[in-house]
mmCIF file of C-alpha atoms and ligand atoms in Angstrom:
data_model
loop_
_atom_site.group_PDB
_atom_site.id
_atom_site.type_symbol
_atom_site.label_atom_id
_atom_site.label_comp_id
_atom_site.label_asym_id
_atom_site.label_seq_id
_atom_site.Cartn_x
_atom_site.Cartn_y
_atom_site.Cartn_z
ATOM 1 C CA UNK A 195 103.489 96.168 113.246
ATOM 2 C CA UNK A 196 105.792 99.046 112.389
ATOM 3 C CA UNK A 197 103.748 101.517 110.629
ATOM 4 C CA UNK A 198 106.495 102.806 108.165
ATOM 5 C CA UNK A 199 107.127 100.585 105.295
ATOM 6 C CA UNK A 200 110.526 99.370 104.417
ATOM 7 C CA UNK A 201 112.821 99.756 101.205
ATOM 8 C CA UNK A 202 113.169 96.576 99.335
ATOM 9 C CA UNK A 203 116.077 96.734 96.721
ATOM 10 C CA UNK A 204 115.802 94.184 93.873
ATOM 11 C CA UNK A 205 118.756 93.646 91.524
ATOM 12 C CA UNK A 206 119.786 90.860 89.308
ATOM 13 C CA UNK A 207 121.392 90.345 85.836
ATOM 14 C CA UNK A 208 119.584 91.569 82.882
ATOM 15 C CA UNK A 209 117.394 88.838 81.604
ATOM 16 C CA UNK A 210 117.118 87.199 85.209
ATOM 17 C CA UNK A 211 113.293 87.914 85.154
ATOM 18 C CA UNK A 212 113.288 90.125 88.459
ATOM 19 C CA UNK A 213 110.504 92.143 86.495
ATOM 20 C CA UNK A 214 108.223 88.846 86.655
ATOM 21 C CA UNK A 215 109.058 88.241 90.123
ATOM 22 C CA UNK A 216 108.188 91.660 91.290
ATOM 23 C CA UNK A 217 105.015 91.814 89.271
ATOM 24 C CA UNK A 218 103.975 88.484 90.779
ATOM 25 C CA UNK A 219 104.763 89.679 94.205
ATOM 26 C CA UNK A 220 102.663 92.559 93.814
ATOM 27 C CA UNK A 221 99.582 90.723 92.351
ATOM 28 C CA UNK A 222 99.603 88.442 95.677
ATOM 29 C CA UNK A 223 100.228 90.998 98.287
ATOM 30 C CA UNK A 224 98.674 94.641 98.539
ATOM 31 C CA UNK A 225 101.215 96.133 100.642
ATOM 32 C CA UNK A 226 104.023 96.485 98.118
ATOM 33 C CA UNK A 227 104.239 99.526 95.847
ATOM 34 C CA UNK A 228 106.872 99.902 92.871
ATOM 35 C CA UNK A 229 109.014 102.788 92.435
ATOM 36 C CA UNK A 230 108.942 104.020 88.856
ATOM 37 C CA UNK A 231 112.616 105.165 87.735
ATOM 38 C CA UNK A 232 113.493 107.868 85.228
ATOM 39 C CA UNK A 233 115.690 106.867 82.454
ATOM 40 C CA UNK A 234 117.258 108.481 79.448
ATOM 41 C CA UNK A 235 117.047 105.346 77.321
ATOM 42 C CA UNK A 236 114.478 105.083 74.685
ATOM 43 C CA UNK A 237 111.158 103.006 75.368
ATOM 44 C CA UNK A 238 110.926 99.557 74.318
ATOM 45 C CA UNK A 239 107.917 98.364 72.423
ATOM 46 C CA UNK A 240 104.970 98.255 74.594
ATOM 47 C CA UNK A 241 106.579 100.095 77.554
ATOM 48 C CA UNK A 242 104.408 103.013 79.042
ATOM 49 C CA UNK A 243 105.706 106.363 79.885
ATOM 50 C CA UNK A 244 104.932 106.772 83.859
ATOM 51 C CA UNK A 245 104.315 103.084 84.167
ATOM 52 C CA UNK A 246 107.354 101.243 83.151
ATOM 53 C CA UNK A 247 109.611 104.303 83.496
ATOM 54 C CA UNK A 248 109.481 108.167 83.015
ATOM 55 C CA UNK A 249 111.431 108.411 79.743
ATOM 56 C CA UNK A 250 113.370 111.690 79.872
ATOM 57 C CA UNK A 251 116.224 113.554 78.083
ATOM 58 C CA UNK A 252 119.647 113.726 79.337
ATOM 59 C CA UNK A 253 119.144 117.620 80.054
ATOM 60 C CA UNK A 254 116.138 116.496 82.213
ATOM 61 C CA UNK A 255 118.036 113.903 84.015
ATOM 62 C CA UNK A 256 121.004 116.316 84.825
ATOM 63 C CA UNK A 257 118.513 118.856 86.417
ATOM 64 C CA UNK A 258 116.853 116.451 88.503
ATOM 65 C CA UNK A 259 120.155 115.298 89.779
ATOM 66 C CA UNK A 260 121.449 118.864 90.404
ATOM 67 C CA UNK A 261 118.082 119.569 92.312
ATOM 68 C CA UNK A 262 118.775 116.563 94.469
ATOM 69 C CA UNK A 263 115.396 114.901 93.453
ATOM 70 C CA UNK A 264 116.953 111.536 92.824
ATOM 71 C CA UNK A 265 117.416 109.004 95.805
ATOM 72 C CA UNK A 266 120.050 107.309 93.785
ATOM 73 C CA UNK A 267 121.179 107.231 90.269
ATOM 74 C CA UNK A 268 123.604 105.256 87.862
ATOM 75 C CA UNK A 269 124.757 104.817 84.363
ATOM 76 C CA UNK A 270 123.959 101.454 82.793
ATOM 77 C CA UNK A 271 125.076 100.474 79.179
ATOM 78 C CA UNK A 272 125.418 104.124 78.050
ATOM 79 C CA UNK A 273 122.268 105.550 79.685
ATOM 80 C CA UNK A 274 121.131 106.951 82.715
ATOM 81 C CA UNK A 275 118.714 105.644 85.472
ATOM 82 C CA UNK A 276 117.466 107.195 88.667
ATOM 83 C CA UNK A 277 114.824 106.802 91.615
ATOM 84 C CA UNK A 278 112.543 110.043 92.250
ATOM 85 C CA UNK A 279 112.909 110.598 95.933
ATOM 86 C CA UNK A 280 109.524 112.201 96.863
ATOM 87 C CA UNK A 281 107.172 109.456 95.561
ATOM 88 C CA UNK A 282 109.166 106.702 97.406
ATOM 89 C CA UNK A 283 109.413 108.463 100.589
ATOM 90 C CA UNK A 284 105.747 109.594 100.467
ATOM 91 C CA UNK A 285 104.581 105.922 99.903
ATOM 92 C CA UNK A 286 106.863 104.682 102.674
ATOM 93 C CA UNK A 287 105.336 107.051 105.072
ATOM 94 C CA UNK A 288 101.841 105.511 104.131
ATOM 95 C CA UNK A 289 103.134 102.122 105.388
ATOM 96 C CA UNK A 290 103.898 100.558 101.818
ATOM 97 C CA UNK A 291 106.974 98.609 101.304
ATOM 98 C CA UNK A 292 108.584 100.131 98.402
ATOM 99 C CA UNK A 293 110.333 98.193 95.809
ATOM 100 C CA UNK A 294 113.312 99.649 93.789
ATOM 101 C CA UNK A 295 114.151 97.453 90.965
ATOM 102 C CA UNK A 296 117.380 98.813 90.171
ATOM 103 C CA UNK A 297 121.273 97.864 89.325
ATOM 104 C CA UNK A 298 124.033 97.443 91.718
ATOM 105 C CA UNK A 299 125.718 100.856 91.925
ATOM 106 C CA UNK A 300 122.328 102.421 92.840
ATOM 107 C CA UNK A 301 121.643 99.558 95.218
ATOM 108 C CA UNK A 302 124.833 100.310 97.090
ATOM 109 C CA UNK A 303 123.969 104.024 97.280
ATOM 110 C CA UNK A 304 120.739 103.193 98.918
ATOM 111 C CA UNK A 305 122.189 101.138 101.536
ATOM 112 C CA UNK A 306 124.500 103.884 102.420
ATOM 113 C CA UNK A 307 121.901 106.295 102.805
ATOM 114 C CA UNK A 308 119.209 104.091 104.174
ATOM 115 C CA UNK A 309 120.894 101.162 105.948
ATOM 116 C CA UNK A 310 117.676 99.603 106.920
ATOM 117 C CA UNK A 311 116.956 98.947 103.184
ATOM 118 C CA UNK A 312 116.884 95.214 102.348
ATOM 119 C CA UNK A 313 119.041 94.342 99.391
ATOM 120 C CA UNK A 314 118.091 91.224 97.323
ATOM 121 C CA UNK A 315 120.034 89.851 94.530
ATOM 122 C CA UNK A 316 118.193 87.657 92.026
ATOM 123 C CA UNK A 317 120.229 85.169 90.046
ATOM 124 C CA UNK A 318 119.601 82.365 87.679
ATOM 125 C CA UNK A 319 120.045 78.784 88.340
ATOM 126 C CA UNK A 320 123.114 79.000 85.980
ATOM 127 C CA UNK A 321 124.860 81.222 83.852
ATOM 128 C CA UNK A 322 123.664 79.470 80.461
ATOM 129 C CA UNK A 323 119.953 80.337 81.536
ATOM 130 C CA UNK A 324 120.661 83.825 81.592
ATOM 131 C CA UNK A 325 122.063 84.085 78.111
ATOM 132 C CA UNK A 326 119.297 81.899 76.668
ATOM 133 C CA UNK A 327 116.622 83.980 78.418
ATOM 134 C CA UNK A 328 118.256 87.296 77.036
ATOM 135 C CA UNK A 329 118.308 85.987 73.402
ATOM 136 C CA UNK A 330 114.794 84.471 73.912
ATOM 137 C CA UNK A 331 113.427 87.932 75.188
ATOM 138 C CA UNK A 332 114.474 89.385 71.617
ATOM 139 C CA UNK A 333 114.271 93.079 72.926
ATOM 140 C CA UNK A 334 117.920 93.904 72.430
ATOM 141 C CA UNK A 335 120.173 93.650 69.621
ATOM 142 C CA UNK A 336 123.212 91.079 69.522
ATOM 143 C CA UNK A 337 125.558 94.030 70.506
ATOM 144 C CA UNK A 338 123.381 94.908 73.469
ATOM 145 C CA UNK A 339 123.099 91.262 74.649
ATOM 146 C CA UNK A 340 126.760 91.153 74.702
ATOM 147 C CA UNK A 341 127.164 94.456 76.564
ATOM 148 C CA UNK A 342 124.546 93.225 79.106
ATOM 149 C CA UNK A 343 126.464 89.888 79.581
ATOM 150 C CA UNK A 344 129.645 91.895 80.225
ATOM 151 C CA UNK A 345 127.886 93.993 82.701
ATOM 152 C CA UNK A 346 126.632 90.739 84.411
ATOM 153 C CA UNK A 347 130.279 90.098 85.007
ATOM 154 C CA UNK A 348 130.755 93.230 86.593
ATOM 155 C CA UNK A 349 127.866 92.869 88.608
ATOM 156 C CA UNK A 350 128.589 89.558 90.022
ATOM 157 C CA UNK A 351 131.506 91.248 92.006
ATOM 158 C CA UNK A 352 128.937 93.139 93.984
ATOM 159 C CA UNK A 353 126.568 90.204 94.909
ATOM 160 C CA UNK A 354 128.310 89.759 98.319
ATOM 161 C CA UNK A 355 127.077 93.309 99.432
ATOM 162 C CA UNK A 356 123.447 92.262 99.257
ATOM 163 C CA UNK A 357 121.548 90.881 102.200
ATOM 164 C CA UNK A 358 119.976 87.882 100.410
ATOM 165 C CA UNK A 359 120.520 85.799 97.169
ATOM 166 C CA UNK A 360 117.259 84.503 95.707
ATOM 167 C CA UNK A 361 117.393 81.862 92.821
ATOM 168 C CA UNK A 362 114.932 82.415 90.228
ATOM 169 C CA UNK A 363 114.330 78.734 89.036
ATOM 170 C CA UNK A 364 110.572 78.088 89.816
ATOM 171 C CA UNK A 365 108.811 81.481 89.808
ATOM 172 C CA UNK A 366 106.338 80.924 92.462
ATOM 173 C CA UNK A 367 108.814 79.433 94.964
ATOM 174 C CA UNK A 368 111.060 82.556 94.344
ATOM 175 C CA UNK A 369 108.058 84.928 94.989
ATOM 176 C CA UNK A 370 107.040 83.147 97.990
ATOM 177 C CA UNK A 371 110.590 83.241 99.347
ATOM 178 C CA UNK A 372 110.747 86.922 98.800
ATOM 179 C CA UNK A 373 107.708 87.733 100.622
ATOM 180 C CA UNK A 374 108.847 85.695 103.630
ATOM 181 C CA UNK A 375 112.020 87.477 103.674
ATOM 182 C CA UNK A 376 110.055 90.838 104.088
ATOM 183 C CA UNK A 377 107.744 89.345 106.685
ATOM 184 C CA UNK A 378 110.823 88.454 108.676
ATOM 185 C CA UNK A 379 112.534 92.022 108.021
ATOM 186 C CA UNK A 380 109.163 93.552 109.514
ATOM 187 C CA UNK A 381 109.677 91.526 112.734
ATOM 188 C CA UNK A 382 113.355 92.747 113.286
ATOM 189 C CA UNK A 383 113.829 94.567 116.586
ATOM 190 C CA UNK A 384 115.439 97.522 115.136
ATOM 191 C CA UNK A 385 112.542 98.316 112.927
ATOM 192 C CA UNK A 386 110.198 98.054 115.909
ATOM 193 C CA UNK A 387 111.773 100.616 118.198
ATOM 194 C CA UNK A 388 108.657 102.710 118.716
ATOM 195 C CA UNK A 389 106.519 99.638 119.482
ATOM 196 C CA UNK A 390 109.137 98.284 122.081
ATOM 197 C CA UNK A 391 109.398 101.690 123.743
ATOM 198 C CA UNK A 392 105.580 101.845 124.135
ATOM 199 C CA UNK A 393 105.618 98.371 125.648
ATOM 200 C CA UNK A 394 108.204 99.390 128.125
ATOM 201 C CA UNK A 395 106.571 102.448 129.048
ATOM 202 C CA UNK A 396 103.216 100.757 129.499
ATOM 203 C CA UNK A 397 104.680 98.115 131.485
ATOM 204 C CA UNK A 398 106.387 100.731 133.778
ATOM 205 C CA UNK A 399 103.096 102.399 134.322
ATOM 206 C CA UNK A 400 101.256 99.135 135.377
ATOM 207 C CA UNK A 401 103.910 98.573 138.023
ATOM 208 C CA UNK A 402 104.265 101.970 139.260
ATOM 209 C CA UNK A 403 100.391 102.184 139.347
ATOM 210 C CA UNK A 404 100.237 99.241 141.715
HETATM 211 P P1 LIG B 730 116.278 98.096 81.516
HETATM 212 O O1 LIG B 730 117.130 99.025 80.385
HETATM 213 O O2 LIG B 730 116.523 96.637 81.231
HETATM 214 O O3 LIG B 730 114.897 98.489 81.792
HETATM 215 O O4 LIG B 730 117.249 98.438 82.866
HETATM 216 C C1 LIG B 730 118.560 98.192 82.942
HETATM 217 C C2 LIG B 730 119.091 98.004 84.309
HETATM 218 O O5 LIG B 730 118.824 99.326 85.112
HETATM 219 C C3 LIG B 730 118.411 97.064 85.166
HETATM 220 O O6 LIG B 730 119.265 96.379 85.955
HETATM 221 C C4 LIG B 730 117.438 97.880 85.918
HETATM 222 O O7 LIG B 730 117.198 97.044 87.340
HETATM 223 C C5 LIG B 730 118.338 98.980 86.265
HETATM 224 N N1 LIG B 730 117.398 100.221 86.853
HETATM 225 C C6 LIG B 730 116.094 100.530 86.320
HETATM 226 N N2 LIG B 730 115.573 101.783 86.970
HETATM 227 C C7 LIG B 730 116.932 102.108 87.677
HETATM 228 C C8 LIG B 730 117.134 103.241 88.843
HETATM 229 O O8 LIG B 730 116.309 104.095 88.882
HETATM 230 N N3 LIG B 730 118.481 103.334 89.292
HETATM 231 C C9 LIG B 730 119.387 102.427 88.905
HETATM 232 N N4 LIG B 730 120.460 102.617 89.596
HETATM 233 N N5 LIG B 730 119.127 101.411 88.134
HETATM 234 C C10 LIG B 730 117.950 101.202 87.694
#
């Protein structure tokens, strides 16, 4: 097994239930850790600073960006969101698979900087389900729901840049498929170079030693 963790980027339209998929994945498997983003949007009811997000001001956000402390960042419906670099890189070194639940602009930045990152797009079984879920969630005003749906139209154009498409129809199936994807990614030759080199060297030693 390669020792360093992998970056798993999860995106999907607002309201698709990607947060629930990620929570369930982490409940079932210990090897994942979630990146906590910074955002300039106000907290929703029940959201906790440092757990759901670090809620910061526009000035603080600009300072983090200027100091190159963000792995990626993007604007979304009038607010800024970004991934703090140090925490993510530290956990990867410890061998954790780091989950970044981010929108598409940020995902594409990650893929450019870290080509071995795995990009998964979560989609609903149909567009109508999405609108229904967004309205049922009731956390956004009607105007915000409309904006989020328009953003979904924009985001659908970027789906093809992702490595995998997951349909969130039945939760447990979706979670298990996501875990299987990660298991396969860990077995790829290009993330196991160190191990391959060691096997090659050891084999040579055996042969030369004979
Ligand atoms: P929400 O306001 O619903 O929590 O998040 C809005 C969108 O921003 C979601 O698509 C979410 O995945 C995305 N997002 C959350 N954190 C980050 C981040 O650090 N970077 C980027 N690029 N997007 C983020």
